[in-house]
Short mmCIF file of C-alpha atoms in Angstrom, two decimals:
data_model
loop_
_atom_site.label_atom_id
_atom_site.label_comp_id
_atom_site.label_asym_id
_atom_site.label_seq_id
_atom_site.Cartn_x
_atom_site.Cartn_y
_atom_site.Cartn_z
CA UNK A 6 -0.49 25.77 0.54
CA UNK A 7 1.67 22.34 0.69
CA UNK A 8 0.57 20.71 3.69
CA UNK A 9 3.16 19.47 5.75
CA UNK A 10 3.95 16.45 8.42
CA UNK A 11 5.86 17.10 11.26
CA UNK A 12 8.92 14.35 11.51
CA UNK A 13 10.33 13.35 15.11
CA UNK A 14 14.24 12.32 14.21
CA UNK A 15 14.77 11.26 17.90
CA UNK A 16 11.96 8.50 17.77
CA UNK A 17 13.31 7.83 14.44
CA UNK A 18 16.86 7.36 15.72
CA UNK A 19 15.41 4.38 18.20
CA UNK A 20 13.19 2.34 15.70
CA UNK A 21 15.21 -1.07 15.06
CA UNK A 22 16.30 -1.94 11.42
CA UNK A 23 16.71 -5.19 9.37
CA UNK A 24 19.83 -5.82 11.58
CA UNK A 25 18.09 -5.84 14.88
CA UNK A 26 16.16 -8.87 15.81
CA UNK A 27 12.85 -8.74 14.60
CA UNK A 28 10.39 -6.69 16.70
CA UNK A 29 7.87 -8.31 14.96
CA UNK A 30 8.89 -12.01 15.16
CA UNK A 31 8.71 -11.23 19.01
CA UNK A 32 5.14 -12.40 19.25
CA UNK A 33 5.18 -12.56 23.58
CA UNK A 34 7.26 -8.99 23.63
CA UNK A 35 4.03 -7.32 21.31
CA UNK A 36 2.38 -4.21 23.07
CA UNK A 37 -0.99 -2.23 22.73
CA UNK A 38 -2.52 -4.91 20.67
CA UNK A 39 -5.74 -3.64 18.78
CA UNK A 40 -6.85 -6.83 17.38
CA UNK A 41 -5.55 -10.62 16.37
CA UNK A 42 -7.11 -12.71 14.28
CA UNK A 43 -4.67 -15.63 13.89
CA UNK A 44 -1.13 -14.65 12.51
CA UNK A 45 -2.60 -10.98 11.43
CA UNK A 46 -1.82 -8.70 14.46
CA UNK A 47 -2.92 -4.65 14.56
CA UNK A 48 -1.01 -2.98 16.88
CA UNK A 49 0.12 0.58 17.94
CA UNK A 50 3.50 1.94 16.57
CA UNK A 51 5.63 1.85 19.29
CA UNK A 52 7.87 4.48 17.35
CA UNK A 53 5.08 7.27 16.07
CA UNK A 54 7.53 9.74 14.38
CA UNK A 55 4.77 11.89 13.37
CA UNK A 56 3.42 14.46 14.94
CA UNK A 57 -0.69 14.79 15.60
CA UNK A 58 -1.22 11.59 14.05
CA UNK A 59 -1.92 8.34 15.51
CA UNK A 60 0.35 5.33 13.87
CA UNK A 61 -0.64 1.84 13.92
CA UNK A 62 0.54 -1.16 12.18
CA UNK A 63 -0.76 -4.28 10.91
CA UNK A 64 1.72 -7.57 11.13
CA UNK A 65 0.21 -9.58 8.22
CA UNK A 66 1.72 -13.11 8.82
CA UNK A 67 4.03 -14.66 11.19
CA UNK A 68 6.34 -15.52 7.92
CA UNK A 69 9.34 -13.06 8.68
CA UNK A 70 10.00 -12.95 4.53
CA UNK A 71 6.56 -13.55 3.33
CA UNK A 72 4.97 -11.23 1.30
CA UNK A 73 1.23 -10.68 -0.98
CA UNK A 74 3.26 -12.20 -3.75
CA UNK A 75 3.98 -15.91 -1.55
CA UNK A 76 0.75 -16.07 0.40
CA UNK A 77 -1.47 -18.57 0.08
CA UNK A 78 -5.26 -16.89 -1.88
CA UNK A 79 -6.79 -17.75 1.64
CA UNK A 80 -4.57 -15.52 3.75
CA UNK A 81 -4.25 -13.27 1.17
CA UNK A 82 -7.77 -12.69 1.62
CA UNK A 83 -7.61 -12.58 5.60
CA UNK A 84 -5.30 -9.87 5.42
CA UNK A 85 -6.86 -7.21 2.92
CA UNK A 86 -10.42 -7.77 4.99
CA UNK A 87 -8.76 -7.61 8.27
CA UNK A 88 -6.88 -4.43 7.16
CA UNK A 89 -9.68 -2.96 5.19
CA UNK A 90 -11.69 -3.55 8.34
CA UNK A 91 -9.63 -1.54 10.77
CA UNK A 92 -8.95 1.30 8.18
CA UNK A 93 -12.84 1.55 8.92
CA UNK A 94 -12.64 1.41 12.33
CA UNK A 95 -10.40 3.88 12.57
CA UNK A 96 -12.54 6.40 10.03
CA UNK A 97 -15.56 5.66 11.56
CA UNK A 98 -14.08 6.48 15.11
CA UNK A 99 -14.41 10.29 14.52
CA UNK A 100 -10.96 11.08 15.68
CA UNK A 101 -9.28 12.32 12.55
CA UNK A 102 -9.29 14.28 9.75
CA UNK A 103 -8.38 11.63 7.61
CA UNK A 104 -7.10 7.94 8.07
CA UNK A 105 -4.73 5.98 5.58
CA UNK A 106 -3.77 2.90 4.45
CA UNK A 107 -0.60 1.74 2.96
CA UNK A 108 2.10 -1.11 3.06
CA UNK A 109 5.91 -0.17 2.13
CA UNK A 110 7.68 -3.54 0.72
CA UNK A 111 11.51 -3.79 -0.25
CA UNK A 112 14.38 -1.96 0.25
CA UNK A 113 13.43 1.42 -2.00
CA UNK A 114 9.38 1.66 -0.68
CA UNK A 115 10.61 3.77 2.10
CA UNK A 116 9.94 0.76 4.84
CA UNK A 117 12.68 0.06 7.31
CA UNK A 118 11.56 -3.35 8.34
CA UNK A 119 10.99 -6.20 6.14
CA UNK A 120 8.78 -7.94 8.23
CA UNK A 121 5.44 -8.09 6.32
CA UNK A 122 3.19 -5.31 7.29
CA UNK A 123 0.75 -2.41 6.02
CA UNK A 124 0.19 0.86 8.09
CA UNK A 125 -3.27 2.70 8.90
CA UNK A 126 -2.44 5.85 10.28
CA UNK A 127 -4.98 8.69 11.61
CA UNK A 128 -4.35 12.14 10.33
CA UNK A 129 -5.77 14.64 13.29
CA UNK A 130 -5.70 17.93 10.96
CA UNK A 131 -4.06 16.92 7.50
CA UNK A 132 -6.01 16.06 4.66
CA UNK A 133 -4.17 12.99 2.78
CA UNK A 134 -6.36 13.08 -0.01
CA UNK A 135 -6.56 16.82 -0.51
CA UNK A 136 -3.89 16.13 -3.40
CA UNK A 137 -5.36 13.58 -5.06
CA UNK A 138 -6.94 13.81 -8.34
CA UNK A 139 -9.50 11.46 -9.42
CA UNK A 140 -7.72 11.32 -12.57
CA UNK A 141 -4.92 9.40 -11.11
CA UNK A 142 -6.96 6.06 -11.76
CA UNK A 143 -7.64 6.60 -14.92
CA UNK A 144 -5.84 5.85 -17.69
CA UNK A 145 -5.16 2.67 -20.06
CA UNK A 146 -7.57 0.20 -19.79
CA UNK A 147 -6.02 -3.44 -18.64
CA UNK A 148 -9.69 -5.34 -17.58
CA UNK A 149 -12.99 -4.85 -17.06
CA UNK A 150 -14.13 -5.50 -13.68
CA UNK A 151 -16.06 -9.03 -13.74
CA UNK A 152 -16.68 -12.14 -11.24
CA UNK A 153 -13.17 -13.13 -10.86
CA UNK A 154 -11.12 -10.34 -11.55
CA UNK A 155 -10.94 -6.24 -9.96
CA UNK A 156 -11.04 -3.43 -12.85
CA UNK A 157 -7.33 -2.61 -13.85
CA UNK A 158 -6.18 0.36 -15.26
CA UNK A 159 -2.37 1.84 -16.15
CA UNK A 160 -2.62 5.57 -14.75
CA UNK A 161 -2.40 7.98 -17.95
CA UNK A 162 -1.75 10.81 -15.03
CA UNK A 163 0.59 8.95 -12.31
CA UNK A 164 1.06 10.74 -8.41
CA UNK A 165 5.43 9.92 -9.08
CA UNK A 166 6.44 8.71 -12.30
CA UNK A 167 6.06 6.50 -14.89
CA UNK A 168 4.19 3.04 -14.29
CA UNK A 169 0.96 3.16 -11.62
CA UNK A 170 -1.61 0.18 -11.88
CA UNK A 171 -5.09 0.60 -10.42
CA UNK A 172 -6.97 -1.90 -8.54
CA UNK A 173 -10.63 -1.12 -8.53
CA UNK A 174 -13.76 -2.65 -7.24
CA UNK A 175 -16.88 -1.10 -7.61
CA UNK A 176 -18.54 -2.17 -4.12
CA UNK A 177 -15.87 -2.32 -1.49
CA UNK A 178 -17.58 -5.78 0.32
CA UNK A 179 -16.04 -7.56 -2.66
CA UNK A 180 -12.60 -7.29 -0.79
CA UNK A 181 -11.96 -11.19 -1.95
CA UNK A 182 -12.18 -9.92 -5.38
CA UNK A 183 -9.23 -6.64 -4.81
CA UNK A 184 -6.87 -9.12 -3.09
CA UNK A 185 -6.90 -11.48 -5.72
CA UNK A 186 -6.02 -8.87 -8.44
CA UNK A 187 -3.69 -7.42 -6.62
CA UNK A 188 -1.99 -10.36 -5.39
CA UNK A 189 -1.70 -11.29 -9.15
CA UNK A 190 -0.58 -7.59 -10.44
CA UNK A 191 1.84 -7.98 -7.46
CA UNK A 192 3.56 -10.84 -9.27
CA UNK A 193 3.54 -8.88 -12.47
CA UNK A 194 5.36 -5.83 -10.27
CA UNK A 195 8.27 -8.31 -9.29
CA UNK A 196 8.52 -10.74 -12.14
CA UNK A 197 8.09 -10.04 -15.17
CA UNK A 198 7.60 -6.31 -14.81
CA UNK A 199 10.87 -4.89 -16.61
CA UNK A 200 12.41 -7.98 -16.58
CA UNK A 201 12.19 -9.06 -13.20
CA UNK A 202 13.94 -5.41 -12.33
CA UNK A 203 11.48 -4.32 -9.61
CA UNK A 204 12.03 -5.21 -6.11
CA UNK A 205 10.26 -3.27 -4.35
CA UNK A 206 6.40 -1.08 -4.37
CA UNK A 207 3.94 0.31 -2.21
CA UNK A 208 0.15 -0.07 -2.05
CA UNK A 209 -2.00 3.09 -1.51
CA UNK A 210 -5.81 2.74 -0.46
CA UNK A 211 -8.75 4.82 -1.23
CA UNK A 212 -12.25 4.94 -1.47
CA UNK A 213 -13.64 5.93 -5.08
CA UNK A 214 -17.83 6.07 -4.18
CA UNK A 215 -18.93 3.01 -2.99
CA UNK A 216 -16.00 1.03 -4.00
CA UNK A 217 -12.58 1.09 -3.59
CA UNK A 218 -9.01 1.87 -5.16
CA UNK A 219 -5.56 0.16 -4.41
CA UNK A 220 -2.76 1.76 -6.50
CA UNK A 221 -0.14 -0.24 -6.93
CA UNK A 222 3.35 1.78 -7.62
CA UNK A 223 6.61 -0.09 -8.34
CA UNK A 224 9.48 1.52 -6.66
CA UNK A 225 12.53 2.53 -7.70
CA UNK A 226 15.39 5.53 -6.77
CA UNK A 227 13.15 9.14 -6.82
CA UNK A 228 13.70 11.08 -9.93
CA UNK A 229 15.92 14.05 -9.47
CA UNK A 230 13.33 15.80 -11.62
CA UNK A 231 10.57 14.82 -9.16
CA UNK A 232 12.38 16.07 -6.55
CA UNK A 233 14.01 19.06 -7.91
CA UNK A 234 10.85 20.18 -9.84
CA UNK A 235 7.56 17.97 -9.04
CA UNK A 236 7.51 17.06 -12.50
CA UNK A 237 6.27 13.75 -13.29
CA UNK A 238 7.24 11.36 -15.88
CA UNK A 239 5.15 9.34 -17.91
CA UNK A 240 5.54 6.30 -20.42
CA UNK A 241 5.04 6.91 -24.11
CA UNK A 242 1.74 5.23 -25.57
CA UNK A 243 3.91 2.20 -27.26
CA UNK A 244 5.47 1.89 -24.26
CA UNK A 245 1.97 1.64 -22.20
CA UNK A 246 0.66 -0.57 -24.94
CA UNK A 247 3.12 -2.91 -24.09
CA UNK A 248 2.01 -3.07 -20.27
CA UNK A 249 -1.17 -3.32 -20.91
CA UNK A 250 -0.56 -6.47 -22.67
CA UNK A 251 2.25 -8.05 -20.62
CA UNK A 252 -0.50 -7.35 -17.17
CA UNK A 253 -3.62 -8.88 -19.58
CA UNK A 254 -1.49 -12.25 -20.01
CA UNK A 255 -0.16 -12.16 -16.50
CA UNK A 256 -3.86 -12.06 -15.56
CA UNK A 257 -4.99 -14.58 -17.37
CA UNK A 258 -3.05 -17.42 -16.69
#
């Protein structure tokens, strides 16, 4: 059976947009802070629109257009261990079934701020990984895992359609390691990805053993034949040849 979310339109209705002032610029007006460490800020949601769950956000910077793509390798690194650290938190509180993580950036990622920020939200009786197939981070091999750089991988079986990269560390305390890959994949996604076509992707955490998994997706408008028929499209192998060696040099320099 499809497991299903339950969506509160009225909340919805009274979240501000991109043409409000910026809730999250409004440092002093900030309530039910979790944790702050500097610029990074994890906070409730003040507009949960899903039912029996527990929404939270994570303000990464006080830079109103920054992004993963513009930080500096420092920062970068603040925010995937401060974000990786209260996805834990919330897992190892005992309060849910499961707990995600995941950051919506640009104007087709299904965000409705653009204010830098990831979400870790607490599922009390859905199971956000029940779906997931461990085949999803497989696929065409981009790197080897080594000192510098995560494992990357193009997924040969994507979750939407066509183009998925793979982040992968093999022991999730090298957290340094993940947000320097996908920082760099990140400026792949919006330069030279297509041509510089892509403006907008979301990130997608998960553990895989004792390491971890960030999937990278680019974003574009939903296929009418995933949403008319949950049928996913895929690249052809020249096609995915071609990534995999546009991502290698974009890696490497």
């Amino acid at each position: 059976m499809t497991q299903k979310l339950t969506f509160n339109v009225h909340t919805a209705q009274k979240k501000p947009n991109n043409q409000d002032s910026c809730p999250f610029c409004q440092i002093d007006s900030l309530e039910k802070i979790i944790a702050q460490k500097g610029d990074m800020i994890w906070l409730d949601n003040k507009y949960p629109v899903l039912a029996k769950t527990y929404q939270t956000l994570i303000i990464e910077s006080s830079q109103h257009l920054g992004d993963i793509t513009t930080y500096s390798k420092a920062h970068n690194r603040q925010i995937f261990a401060f974000a990786l650290k209260a996805w834990r938190q919330l897992e190892d509180s005992g309060r849910f079934k499961t707990v995600g993580l995941f950051k919506n950036f640009g104007p087709l990622s299904g965000g409705s701020l653009r204010h830098p920020h990831m979400q870790v939200i607490g599922f009390e009786e859905v199971d956000a990984y029940e779906a997931i197939d461990a085949e999803t981070f497989a696929g065409a091999l981009v790197s080897q895992e080594r000192t510098d750089l995560a494992r990357v991988t193009i997924s040969a079986q994507p979750l939407s359609s066509f183009t998925e990269i793979n982040v992968v560390i093999a022991d999730q305390r090298d957290s340094d390691k993940l947000a320097d890959t996908v920082q760099k994949v990140l400026c792949y996604v919006l330069e030279g990805y297509l041509g510089g076509a892509c403006s907008s992707y979301n990130l997608f955490f998960y553990h895989q053993g004792e390491g971890l998994v960030c999937k990278v997706i680019p974003r574009f408008v939903a296929s009418p034949y995933m949403i008319g028929y949950h049928l996913v499209q895929v690249n052809s192998d020249s096609r995915v040849a071609e990534e995999v060696a546009e991502l290698q040099a974009f890696l490497e320099n």
